[in-house]
CSV table of C-alpha atoms and ligand atoms in Angstrom, one decimal:
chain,number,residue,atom,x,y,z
N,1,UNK,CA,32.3,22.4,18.2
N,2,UNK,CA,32.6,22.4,14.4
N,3,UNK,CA,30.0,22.8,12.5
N,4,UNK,CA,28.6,19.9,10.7
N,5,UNK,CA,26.1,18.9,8.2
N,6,UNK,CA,24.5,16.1,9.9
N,7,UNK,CA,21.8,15.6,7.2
N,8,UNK,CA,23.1,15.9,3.5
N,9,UNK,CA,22.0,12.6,1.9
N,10,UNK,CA,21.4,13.0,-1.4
N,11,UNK,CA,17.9,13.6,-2.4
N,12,UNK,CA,15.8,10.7,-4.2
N,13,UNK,CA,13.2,12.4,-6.4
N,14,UNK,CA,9.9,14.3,-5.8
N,15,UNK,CA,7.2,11.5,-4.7
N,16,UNK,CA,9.9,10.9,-1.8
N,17,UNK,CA,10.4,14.4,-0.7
N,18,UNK,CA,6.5,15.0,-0.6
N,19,UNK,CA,6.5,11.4,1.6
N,20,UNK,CA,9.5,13.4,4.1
N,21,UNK,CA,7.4,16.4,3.7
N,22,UNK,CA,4.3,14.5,5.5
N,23,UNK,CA,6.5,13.1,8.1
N,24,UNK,CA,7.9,16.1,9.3
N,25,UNK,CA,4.8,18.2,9.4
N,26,UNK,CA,4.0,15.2,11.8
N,27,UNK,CA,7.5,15.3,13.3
N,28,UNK,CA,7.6,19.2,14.2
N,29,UNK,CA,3.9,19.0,16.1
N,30,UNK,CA,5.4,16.9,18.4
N,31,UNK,CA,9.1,18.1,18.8
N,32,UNK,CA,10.6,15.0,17.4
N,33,UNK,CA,14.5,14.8,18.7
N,34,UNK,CA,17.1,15.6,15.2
N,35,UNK,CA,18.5,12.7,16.0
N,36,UNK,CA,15.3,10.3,15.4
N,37,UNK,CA,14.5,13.0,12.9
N,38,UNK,CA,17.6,12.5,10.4
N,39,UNK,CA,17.8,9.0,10.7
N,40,UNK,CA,13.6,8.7,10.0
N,41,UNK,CA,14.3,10.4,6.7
N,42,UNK,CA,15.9,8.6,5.0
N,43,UNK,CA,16.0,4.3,3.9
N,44,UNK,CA,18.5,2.4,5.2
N,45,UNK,CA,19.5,0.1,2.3
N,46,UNK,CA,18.6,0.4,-1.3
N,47,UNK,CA,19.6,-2.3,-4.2
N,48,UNK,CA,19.4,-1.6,-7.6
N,49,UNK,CA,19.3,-5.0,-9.9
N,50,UNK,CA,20.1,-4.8,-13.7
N,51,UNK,CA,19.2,-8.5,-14.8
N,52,UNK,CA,18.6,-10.2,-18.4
N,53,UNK,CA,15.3,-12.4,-18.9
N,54,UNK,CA,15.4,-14.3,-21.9
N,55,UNK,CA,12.0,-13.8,-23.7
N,56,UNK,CA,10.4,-17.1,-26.0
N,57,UNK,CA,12.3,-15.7,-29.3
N,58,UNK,CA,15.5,-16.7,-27.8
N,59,UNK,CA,16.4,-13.0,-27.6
N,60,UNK,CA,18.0,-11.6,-23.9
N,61,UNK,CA,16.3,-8.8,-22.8
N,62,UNK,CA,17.9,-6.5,-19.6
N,63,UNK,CA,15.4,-4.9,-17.0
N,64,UNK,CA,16.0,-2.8,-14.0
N,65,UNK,CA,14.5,-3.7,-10.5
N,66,UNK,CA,14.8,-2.4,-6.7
N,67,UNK,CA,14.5,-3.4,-3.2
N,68,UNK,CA,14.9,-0.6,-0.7
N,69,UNK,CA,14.2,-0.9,3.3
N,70,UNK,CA,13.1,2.5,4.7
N,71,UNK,CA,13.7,0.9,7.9
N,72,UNK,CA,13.8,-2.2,10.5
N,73,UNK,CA,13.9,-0.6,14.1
N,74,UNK,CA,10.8,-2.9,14.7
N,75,UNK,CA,11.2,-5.5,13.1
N,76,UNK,CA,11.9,-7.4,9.5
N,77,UNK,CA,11.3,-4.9,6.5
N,78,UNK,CA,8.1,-5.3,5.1
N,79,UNK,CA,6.2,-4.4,1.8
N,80,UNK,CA,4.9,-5.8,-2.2
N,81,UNK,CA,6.7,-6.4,-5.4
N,82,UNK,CA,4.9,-3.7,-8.0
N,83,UNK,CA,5.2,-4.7,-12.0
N,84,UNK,CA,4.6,-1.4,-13.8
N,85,UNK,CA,6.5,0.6,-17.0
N,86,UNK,CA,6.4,3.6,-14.7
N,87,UNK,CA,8.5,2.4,-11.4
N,88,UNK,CA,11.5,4.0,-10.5
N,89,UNK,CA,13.9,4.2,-7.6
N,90,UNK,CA,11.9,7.5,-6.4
N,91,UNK,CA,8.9,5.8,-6.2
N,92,UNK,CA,10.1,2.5,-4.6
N,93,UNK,CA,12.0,4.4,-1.9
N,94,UNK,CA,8.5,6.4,-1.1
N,95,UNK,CA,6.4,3.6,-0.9
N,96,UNK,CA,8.8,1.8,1.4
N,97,UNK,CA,8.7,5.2,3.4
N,98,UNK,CA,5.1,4.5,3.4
N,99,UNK,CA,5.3,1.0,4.6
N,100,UNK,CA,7.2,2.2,7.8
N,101,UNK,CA,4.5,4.4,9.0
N,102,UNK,CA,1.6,1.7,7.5
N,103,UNK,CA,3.4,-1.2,9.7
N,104,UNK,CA,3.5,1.3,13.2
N,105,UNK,CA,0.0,2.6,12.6
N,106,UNK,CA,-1.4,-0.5,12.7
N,107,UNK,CA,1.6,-2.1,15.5
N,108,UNK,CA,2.8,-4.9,13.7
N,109,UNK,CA,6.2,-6.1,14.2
N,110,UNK,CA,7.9,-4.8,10.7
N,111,UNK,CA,9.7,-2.0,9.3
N,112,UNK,CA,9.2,-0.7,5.7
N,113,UNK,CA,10.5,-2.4,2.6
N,114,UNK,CA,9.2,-2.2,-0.9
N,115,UNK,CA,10.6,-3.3,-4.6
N,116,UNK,CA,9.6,-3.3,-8.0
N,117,UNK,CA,10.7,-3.9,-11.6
N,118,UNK,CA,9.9,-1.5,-14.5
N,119,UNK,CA,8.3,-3.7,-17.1
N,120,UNK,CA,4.6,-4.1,-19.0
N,121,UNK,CA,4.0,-7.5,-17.3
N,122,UNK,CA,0.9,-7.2,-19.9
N,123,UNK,CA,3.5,-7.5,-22.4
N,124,UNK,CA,5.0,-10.8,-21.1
N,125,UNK,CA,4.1,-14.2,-22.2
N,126,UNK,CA,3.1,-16.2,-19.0
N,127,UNK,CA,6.8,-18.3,-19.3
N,128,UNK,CA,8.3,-14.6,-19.6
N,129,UNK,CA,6.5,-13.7,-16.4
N,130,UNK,CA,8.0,-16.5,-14.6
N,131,UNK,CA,11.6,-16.1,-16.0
N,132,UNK,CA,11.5,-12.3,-14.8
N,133,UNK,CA,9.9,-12.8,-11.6
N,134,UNK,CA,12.1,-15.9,-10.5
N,135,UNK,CA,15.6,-14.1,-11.7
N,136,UNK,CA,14.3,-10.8,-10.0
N,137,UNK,CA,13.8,-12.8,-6.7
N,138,UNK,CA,17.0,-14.4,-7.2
N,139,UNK,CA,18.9,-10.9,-7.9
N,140,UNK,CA,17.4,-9.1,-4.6
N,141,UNK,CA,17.4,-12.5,-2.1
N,142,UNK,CA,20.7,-11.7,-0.3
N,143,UNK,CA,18.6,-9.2,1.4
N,144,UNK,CA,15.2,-11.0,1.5
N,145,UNK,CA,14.1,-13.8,4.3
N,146,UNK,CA,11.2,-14.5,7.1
N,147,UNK,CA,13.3,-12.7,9.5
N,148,UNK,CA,14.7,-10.1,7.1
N,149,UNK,CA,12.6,-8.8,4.7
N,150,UNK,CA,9.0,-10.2,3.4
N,151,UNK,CA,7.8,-9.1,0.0
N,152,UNK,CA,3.9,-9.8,-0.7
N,153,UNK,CA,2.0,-8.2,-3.7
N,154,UNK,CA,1.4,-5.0,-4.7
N,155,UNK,CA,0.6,-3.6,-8.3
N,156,UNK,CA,0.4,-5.9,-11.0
N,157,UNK,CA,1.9,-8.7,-8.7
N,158,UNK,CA,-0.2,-11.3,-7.3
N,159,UNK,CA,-0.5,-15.0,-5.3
N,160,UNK,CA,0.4,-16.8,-8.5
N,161,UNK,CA,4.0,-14.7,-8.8
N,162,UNK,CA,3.9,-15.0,-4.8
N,163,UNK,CA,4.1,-18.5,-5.0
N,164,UNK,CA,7.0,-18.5,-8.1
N,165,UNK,CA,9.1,-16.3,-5.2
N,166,UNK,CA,9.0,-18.4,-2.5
N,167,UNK,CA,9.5,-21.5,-4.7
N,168,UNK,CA,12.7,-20.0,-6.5
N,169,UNK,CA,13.7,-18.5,-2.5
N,170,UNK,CA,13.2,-22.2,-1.1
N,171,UNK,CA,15.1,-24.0,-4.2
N,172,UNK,CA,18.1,-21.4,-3.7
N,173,UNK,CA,18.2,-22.2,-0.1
N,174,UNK,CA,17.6,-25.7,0.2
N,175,UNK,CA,14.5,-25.3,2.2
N,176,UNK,CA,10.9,-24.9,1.6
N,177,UNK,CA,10.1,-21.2,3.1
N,178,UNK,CA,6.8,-20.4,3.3
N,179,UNK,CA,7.4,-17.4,5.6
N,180,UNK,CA,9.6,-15.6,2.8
N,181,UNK,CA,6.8,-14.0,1.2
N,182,UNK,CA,3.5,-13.4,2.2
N,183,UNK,CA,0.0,-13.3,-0.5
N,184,UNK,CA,0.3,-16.6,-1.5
N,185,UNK,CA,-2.3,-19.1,-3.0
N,186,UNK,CA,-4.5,-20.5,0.2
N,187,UNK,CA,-3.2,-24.0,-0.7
N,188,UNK,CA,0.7,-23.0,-0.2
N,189,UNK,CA,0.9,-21.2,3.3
N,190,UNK,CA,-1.3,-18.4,2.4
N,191,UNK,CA,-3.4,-17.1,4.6
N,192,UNK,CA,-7.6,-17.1,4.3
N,193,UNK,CA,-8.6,-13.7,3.8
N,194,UNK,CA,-5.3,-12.1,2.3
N,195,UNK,CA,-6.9,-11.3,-1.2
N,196,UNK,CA,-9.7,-9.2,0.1
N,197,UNK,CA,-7.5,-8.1,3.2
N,198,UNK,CA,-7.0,-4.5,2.0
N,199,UNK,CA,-10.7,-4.0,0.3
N,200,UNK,CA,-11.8,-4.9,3.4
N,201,UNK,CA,-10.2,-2.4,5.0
N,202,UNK,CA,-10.8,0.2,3.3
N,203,UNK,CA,-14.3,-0.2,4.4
N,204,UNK,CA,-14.0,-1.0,7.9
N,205,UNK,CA,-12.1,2.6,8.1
N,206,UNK,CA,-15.0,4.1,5.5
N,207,UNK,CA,-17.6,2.8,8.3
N,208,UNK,CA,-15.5,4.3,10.6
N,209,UNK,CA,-14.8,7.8,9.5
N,210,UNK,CA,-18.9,7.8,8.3
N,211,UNK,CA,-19.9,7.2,11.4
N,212,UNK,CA,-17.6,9.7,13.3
N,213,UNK,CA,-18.9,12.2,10.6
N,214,UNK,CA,-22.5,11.3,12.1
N,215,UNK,CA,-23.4,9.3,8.6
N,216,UNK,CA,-24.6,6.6,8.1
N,217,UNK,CA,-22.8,4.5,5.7
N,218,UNK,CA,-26.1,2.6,4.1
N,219,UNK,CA,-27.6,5.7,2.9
N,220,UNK,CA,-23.8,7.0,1.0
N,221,UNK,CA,-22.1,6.9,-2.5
N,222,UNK,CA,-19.4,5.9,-3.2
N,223,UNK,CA,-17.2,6.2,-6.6
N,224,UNK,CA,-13.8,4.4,-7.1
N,225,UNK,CA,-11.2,4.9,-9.2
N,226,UNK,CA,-9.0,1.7,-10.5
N,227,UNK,CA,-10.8,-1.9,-9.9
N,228,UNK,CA,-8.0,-4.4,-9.6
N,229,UNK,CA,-7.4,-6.3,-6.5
N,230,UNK,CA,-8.4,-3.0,-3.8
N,231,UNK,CA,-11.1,-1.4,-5.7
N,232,UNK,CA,-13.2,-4.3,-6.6
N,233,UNK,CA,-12.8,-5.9,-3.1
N,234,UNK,CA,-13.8,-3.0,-1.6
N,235,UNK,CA,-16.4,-2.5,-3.5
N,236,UNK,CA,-17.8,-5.8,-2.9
N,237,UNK,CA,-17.3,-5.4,0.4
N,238,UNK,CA,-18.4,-1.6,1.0
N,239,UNK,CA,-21.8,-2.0,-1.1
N,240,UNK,CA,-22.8,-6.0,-0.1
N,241,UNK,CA,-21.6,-6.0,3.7
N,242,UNK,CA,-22.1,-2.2,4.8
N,243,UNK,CA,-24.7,-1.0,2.5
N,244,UNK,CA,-23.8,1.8,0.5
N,245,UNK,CA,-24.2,2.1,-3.1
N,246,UNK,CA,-21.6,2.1,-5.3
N,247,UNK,CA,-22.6,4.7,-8.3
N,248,UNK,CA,-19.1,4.9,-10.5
N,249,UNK,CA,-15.8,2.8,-11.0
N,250,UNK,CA,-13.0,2.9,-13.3
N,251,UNK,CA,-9.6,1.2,-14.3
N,252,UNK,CA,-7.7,1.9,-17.0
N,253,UNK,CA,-9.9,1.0,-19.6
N,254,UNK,CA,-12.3,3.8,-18.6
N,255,UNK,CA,-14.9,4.6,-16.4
N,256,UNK,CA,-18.5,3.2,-15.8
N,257,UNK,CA,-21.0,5.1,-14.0
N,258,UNK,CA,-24.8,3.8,-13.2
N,259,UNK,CA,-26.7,6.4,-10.6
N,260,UNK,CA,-28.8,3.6,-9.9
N,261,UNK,CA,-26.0,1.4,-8.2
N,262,UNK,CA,-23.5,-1.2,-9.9
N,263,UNK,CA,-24.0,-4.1,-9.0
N,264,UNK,CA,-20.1,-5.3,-8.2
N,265,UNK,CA,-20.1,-9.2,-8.3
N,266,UNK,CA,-21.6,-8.9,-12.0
N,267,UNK,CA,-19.0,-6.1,-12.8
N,268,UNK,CA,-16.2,-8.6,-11.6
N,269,UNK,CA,-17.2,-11.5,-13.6
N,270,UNK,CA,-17.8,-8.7,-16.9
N,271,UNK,CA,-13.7,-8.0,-15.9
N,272,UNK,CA,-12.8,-11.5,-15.6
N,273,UNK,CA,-14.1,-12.4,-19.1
N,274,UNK,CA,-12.8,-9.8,-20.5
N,275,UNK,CA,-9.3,-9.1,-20.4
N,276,UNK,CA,-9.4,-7.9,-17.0
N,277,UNK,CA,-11.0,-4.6,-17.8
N,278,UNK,CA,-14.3,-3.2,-17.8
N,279,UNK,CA,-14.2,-1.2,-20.5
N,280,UNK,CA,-17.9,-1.5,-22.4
N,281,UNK,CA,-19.6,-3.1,-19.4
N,282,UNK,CA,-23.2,-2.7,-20.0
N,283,UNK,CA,-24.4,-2.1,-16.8
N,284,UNK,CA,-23.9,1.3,-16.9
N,285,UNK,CA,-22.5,4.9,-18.8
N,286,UNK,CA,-19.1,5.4,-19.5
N,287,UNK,CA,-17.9,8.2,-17.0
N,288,UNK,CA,-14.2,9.9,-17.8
N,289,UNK,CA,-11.5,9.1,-14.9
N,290,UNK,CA,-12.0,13.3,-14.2
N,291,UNK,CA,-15.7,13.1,-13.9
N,292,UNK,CA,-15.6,10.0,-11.4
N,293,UNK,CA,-13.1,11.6,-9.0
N,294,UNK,CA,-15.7,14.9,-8.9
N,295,UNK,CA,-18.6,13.1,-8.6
N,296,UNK,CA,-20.5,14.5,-6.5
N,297,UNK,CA,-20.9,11.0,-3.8
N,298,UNK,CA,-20.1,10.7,0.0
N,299,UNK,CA,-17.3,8.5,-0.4
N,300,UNK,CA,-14.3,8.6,-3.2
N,301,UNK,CA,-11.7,5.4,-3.2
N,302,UNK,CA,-8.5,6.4,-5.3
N,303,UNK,CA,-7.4,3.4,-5.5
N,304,UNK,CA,-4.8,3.1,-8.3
N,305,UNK,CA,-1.8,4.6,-8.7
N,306,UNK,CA,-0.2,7.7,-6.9
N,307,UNK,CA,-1.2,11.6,-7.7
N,308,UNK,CA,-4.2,10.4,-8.6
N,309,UNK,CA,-6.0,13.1,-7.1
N,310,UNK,CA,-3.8,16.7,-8.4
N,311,UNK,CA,-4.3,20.0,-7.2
N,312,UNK,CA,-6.7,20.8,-10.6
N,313,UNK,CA,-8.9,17.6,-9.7
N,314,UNK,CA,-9.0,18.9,-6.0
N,315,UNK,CA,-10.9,22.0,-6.8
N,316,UNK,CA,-13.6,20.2,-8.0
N,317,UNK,CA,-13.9,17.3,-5.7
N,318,UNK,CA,-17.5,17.2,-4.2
N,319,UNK,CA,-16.9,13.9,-2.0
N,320,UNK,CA,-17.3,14.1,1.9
N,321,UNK,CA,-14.3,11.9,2.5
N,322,UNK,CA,-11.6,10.1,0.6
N,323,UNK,CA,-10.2,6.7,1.8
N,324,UNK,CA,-7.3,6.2,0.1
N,325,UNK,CA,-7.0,2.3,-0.9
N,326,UNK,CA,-3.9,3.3,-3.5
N,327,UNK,CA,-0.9,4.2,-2.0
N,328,UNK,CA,0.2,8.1,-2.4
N,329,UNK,CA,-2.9,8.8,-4.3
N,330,UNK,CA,-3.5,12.7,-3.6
N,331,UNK,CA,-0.5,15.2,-3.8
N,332,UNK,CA,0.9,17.8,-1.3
N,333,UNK,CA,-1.4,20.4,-3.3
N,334,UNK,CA,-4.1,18.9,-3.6
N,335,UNK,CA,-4.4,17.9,0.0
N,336,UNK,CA,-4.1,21.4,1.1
N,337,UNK,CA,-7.3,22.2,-1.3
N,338,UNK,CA,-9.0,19.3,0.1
N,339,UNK,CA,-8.6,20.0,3.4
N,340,UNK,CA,-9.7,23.8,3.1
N,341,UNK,CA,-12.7,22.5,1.9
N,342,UNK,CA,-13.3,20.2,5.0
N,343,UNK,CA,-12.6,17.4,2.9
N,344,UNK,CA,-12.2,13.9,5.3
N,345,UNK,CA,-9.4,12.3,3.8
N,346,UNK,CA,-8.4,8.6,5.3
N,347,UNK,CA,-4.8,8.4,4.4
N,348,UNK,CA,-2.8,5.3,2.7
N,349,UNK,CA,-1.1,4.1,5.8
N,350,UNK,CA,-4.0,3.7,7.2
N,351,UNK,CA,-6.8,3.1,5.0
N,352,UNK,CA,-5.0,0.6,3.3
N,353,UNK,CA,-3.6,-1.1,5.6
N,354,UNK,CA,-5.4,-3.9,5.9
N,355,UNK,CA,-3.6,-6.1,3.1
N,356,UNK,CA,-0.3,-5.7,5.4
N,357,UNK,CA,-2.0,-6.6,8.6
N,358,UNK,CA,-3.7,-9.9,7.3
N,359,UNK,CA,0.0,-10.3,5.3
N,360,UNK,CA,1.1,-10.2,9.0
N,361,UNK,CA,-1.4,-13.2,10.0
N,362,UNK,CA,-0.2,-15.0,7.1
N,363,UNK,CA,3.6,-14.6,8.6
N,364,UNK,CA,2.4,-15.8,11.7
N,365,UNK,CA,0.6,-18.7,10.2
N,366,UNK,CA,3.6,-19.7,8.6
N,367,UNK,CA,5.9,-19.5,10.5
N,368,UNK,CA,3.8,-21.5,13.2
N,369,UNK,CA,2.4,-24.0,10.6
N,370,UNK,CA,-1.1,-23.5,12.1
N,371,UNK,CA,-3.7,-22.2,10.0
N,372,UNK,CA,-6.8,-19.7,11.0
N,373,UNK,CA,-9.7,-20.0,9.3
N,374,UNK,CA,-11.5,-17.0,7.8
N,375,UNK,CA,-14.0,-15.6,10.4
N,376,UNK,CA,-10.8,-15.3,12.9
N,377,UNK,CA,-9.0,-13.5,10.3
N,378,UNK,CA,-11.9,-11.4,9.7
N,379,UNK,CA,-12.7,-10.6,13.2
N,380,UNK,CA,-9.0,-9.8,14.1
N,381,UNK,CA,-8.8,-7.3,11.1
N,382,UNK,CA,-11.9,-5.5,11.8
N,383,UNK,CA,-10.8,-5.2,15.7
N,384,UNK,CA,-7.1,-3.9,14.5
N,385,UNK,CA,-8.7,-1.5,12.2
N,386,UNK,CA,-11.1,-0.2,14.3
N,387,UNK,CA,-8.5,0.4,17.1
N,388,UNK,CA,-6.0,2.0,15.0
N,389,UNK,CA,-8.4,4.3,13.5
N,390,UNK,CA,-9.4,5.1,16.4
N,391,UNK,CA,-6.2,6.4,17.8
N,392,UNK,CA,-6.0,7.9,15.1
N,393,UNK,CA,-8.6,10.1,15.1
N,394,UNK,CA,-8.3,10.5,18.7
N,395,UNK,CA,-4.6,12.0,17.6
N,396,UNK,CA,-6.1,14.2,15.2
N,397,UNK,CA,-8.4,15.9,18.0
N,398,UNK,CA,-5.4,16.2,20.2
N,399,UNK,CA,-3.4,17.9,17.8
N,400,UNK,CA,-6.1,20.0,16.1
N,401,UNK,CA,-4.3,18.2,12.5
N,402,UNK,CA,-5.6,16.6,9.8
N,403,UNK,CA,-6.0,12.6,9.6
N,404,UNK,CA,-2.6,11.8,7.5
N,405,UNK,CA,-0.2,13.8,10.3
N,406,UNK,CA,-2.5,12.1,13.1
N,407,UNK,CA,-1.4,9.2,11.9
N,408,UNK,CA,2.0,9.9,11.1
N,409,UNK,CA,2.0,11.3,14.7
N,410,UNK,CA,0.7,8.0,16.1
N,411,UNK,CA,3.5,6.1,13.9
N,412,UNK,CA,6.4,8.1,14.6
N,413,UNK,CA,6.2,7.7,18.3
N,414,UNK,CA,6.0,3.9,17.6
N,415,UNK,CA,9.1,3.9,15.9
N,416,UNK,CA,11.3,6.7,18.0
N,417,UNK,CA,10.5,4.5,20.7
N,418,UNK,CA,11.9,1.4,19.3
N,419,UNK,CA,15.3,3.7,18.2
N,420,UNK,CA,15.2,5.6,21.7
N,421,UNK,CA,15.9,2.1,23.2
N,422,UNK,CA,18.0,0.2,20.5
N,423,UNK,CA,20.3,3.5,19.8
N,424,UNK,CA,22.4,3.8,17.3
N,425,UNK,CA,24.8,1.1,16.8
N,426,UNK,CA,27.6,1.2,17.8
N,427,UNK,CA,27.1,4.2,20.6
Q,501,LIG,N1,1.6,-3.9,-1.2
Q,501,LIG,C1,0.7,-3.8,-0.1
Q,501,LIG,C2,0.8,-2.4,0.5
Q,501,LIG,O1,1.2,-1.4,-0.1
Q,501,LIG,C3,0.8,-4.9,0.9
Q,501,LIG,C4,2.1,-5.1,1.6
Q,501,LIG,C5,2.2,-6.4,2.4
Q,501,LIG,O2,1.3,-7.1,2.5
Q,501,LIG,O3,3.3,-6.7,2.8
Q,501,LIG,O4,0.5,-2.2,1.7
């Protein structure tokens, strides 16, 4: 036979290629077919939108937004909206590779989507937020719908925007949708428990890993970096329900550190009244965003942005394990120092995969018009979690891996199984 390239997509940037890197360290230990292999690698759809928002001068402004699908072998792509000057098409495409794996590690029904728009959304008048959000939605809906694709929040993105989406959706159909998007406000087919979903998980799975560790999580620190909607719910959650104390967090204001323990809900309210930041919060010392990620606690949360954590940082992390609540937080390098150093790292499509589950039981509610009420969404999470990282670690004995490829491992066979028996249209 002639020989053939059978994989020569073009590649998408550098935050994508460490995301293939990841699932192929996972794919190799377990002899993953080329088939499943090439067609894993790569998203199946990507959209680029260039589209003008008319700001309250009367001038047009033009901004530039995505929507990509990694993929939908199990189900309707999934994944948030993220606002931020820094997104680009790289980053979209990784974090919808991410949503894949997040979806299958915890089996829910979805495949992996995720969009965004580069803007300041800081720098938008509330009617400006609106206009941008509603002609974004508009621009990407051909590919969006309950049994298509479901945004939800992500960065900068949250139920108020969530509800503008699935109002402009339902107007441009002709039909109120509530299953179209999922993170909306309580009061219009959101689901109890959404906001907190992912903080929440991030310390079910910090319990978790403490107590396979033989810690117990009452007598840890913890430090956390970025205190927006993951952060500071798990740092509610982590230090009032579980226990530990929570010595440093920061956002990007700066860093607040009190050896004593923060106390959280006071922190909150200090953001809430001011700005949203916590920059000059009393409660505490200002700490520098190097010095909280090598404190030396139990228990670091990145949970802002991604390559938080860089191979410099790394050196000098002291923590015992890092649950990552961001998505992509820790680079290729860095994770390689961390993990020489015995470092128990959590990873993203795990540890934060607790806002996607509960955006599941939002879905469900919707699209059932029959409500739960918040100790059922609580207990369901916590069971899901618990099982999932437990497979999880169960993988990573198995395999003699770290926690990232167990769970990629644990993922991966998910989805080949759902491609081994679909196949590959048309055979
Ligand atoms: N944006 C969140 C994530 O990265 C949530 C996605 C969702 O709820 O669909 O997991």
């Amino acid at each position: 036979m002639e020989e053939r390239h059978l994989n020569h997509l073009e590649p998408l940037g550098p935050l994508y290629e460490m995301a293939q890197n990841q699932f192929l360290k996972a794919a190799e230990l377990i002899d993953l077919e080329e088939n499943i292999k090439n067609f894993l690698l790569w998203p199946q759809k990507i959209l680029t939108v260039h589209f003008p928002v008319m700001l309250d001068d009367g001038r047009v402004q033009m901004f530039v937004g995505y929507r990509v699908q990694h993929n939908t072998a199990r189900g309707p792509a999934k994944g948030g909206i993220r606002y931020h000057p820094n997104v680009n098409l790289d980053e979209v495409a990784s974090l919808a590779f991410w949503m894949t794996w997040k979806c299958a590690v915890m089996n829910l029904p979805y495949g992996g989507g995720k969009g965004g728009v580069k803007v300041d959304p800081y720098k938008l008048s509330e009617r400006e937020l609106e206009r941008l959000s509603r002609r974004f939605f508009s621009e990407i809906q051909f590919m969006i719908g309950p049994n298509k694709d479901i945004p939800a929040p992500d960065v900068n993105t949250n139920s108020k925007i969530m509800a503008w989406y699935m109002d402009t959706y339902s107007m441009n159909v002709g039909v109120t949708t509530l299953g179209v998007v999922t993170g909306k406000p309580v009061d219009l087919g959101g689901s109890a428990g959404r906001a907190e979903a992912t903080g929440r998980g991030v310390a079910i799975v910090a319990n978790e890993a403490a107590d396979v560790l033989g810690m117990d999580i009452r007598n840890t620190t913890v430090a956390i970096q970025g205190f927006g909607n993951v952060g500071s719910y798990a740092a509610k959650i982590i230090s009032e329900e579980y226990g530990a104390k929570i010595v440093a967090v920061s956002d990007i204001s700066g860093g607040i550190y009190n050896a004593d323990g923060l106390d959280i809900d006071d922190l909150i309210k200090y953001r809430d009244e001011n700005d949203g930041v916590i920059k000059g919060y009393p409660g505490g010392e200002p700490i520098s965003n190097r010095d909280l990620l090598t404190l030396d606690v139990d228990i670091l949360v990145p949970a802002a942005l991604e390559n938080a954590i860089t191979e410099d940082i790394a050196r000098d992390v002291r923590a015992k394990i890092i649950v990552e609540g961001a998505n992509g937080p820790t680079t290729a390098e860095a994770e390689k120092i961390l993990l020489e150093k015995g470092i128990f790292i959590i990873p993203d499509i795990l540890a934060n995969a607790g806002g996607v589950t509960v955006s599941y039981f939002e879905w469900v509610q919707d699209l059932q018009s029959f409500f739960w009420d918040i100790d059922d969404i609580r207990k369901k999470l916590k069971k899901m979690m618990v099982r999932e990282f437990g497979e999880v670690y169960k993988t990573m004995k198995k395999f003699k891996t770290d926690m990232r490829t167990a769970a990629y491992i644990v993922a991966i066979d998910r989805v080949a199984s759902a491609v081994r028996k679909r196949g590959y249209y048309p055979m």
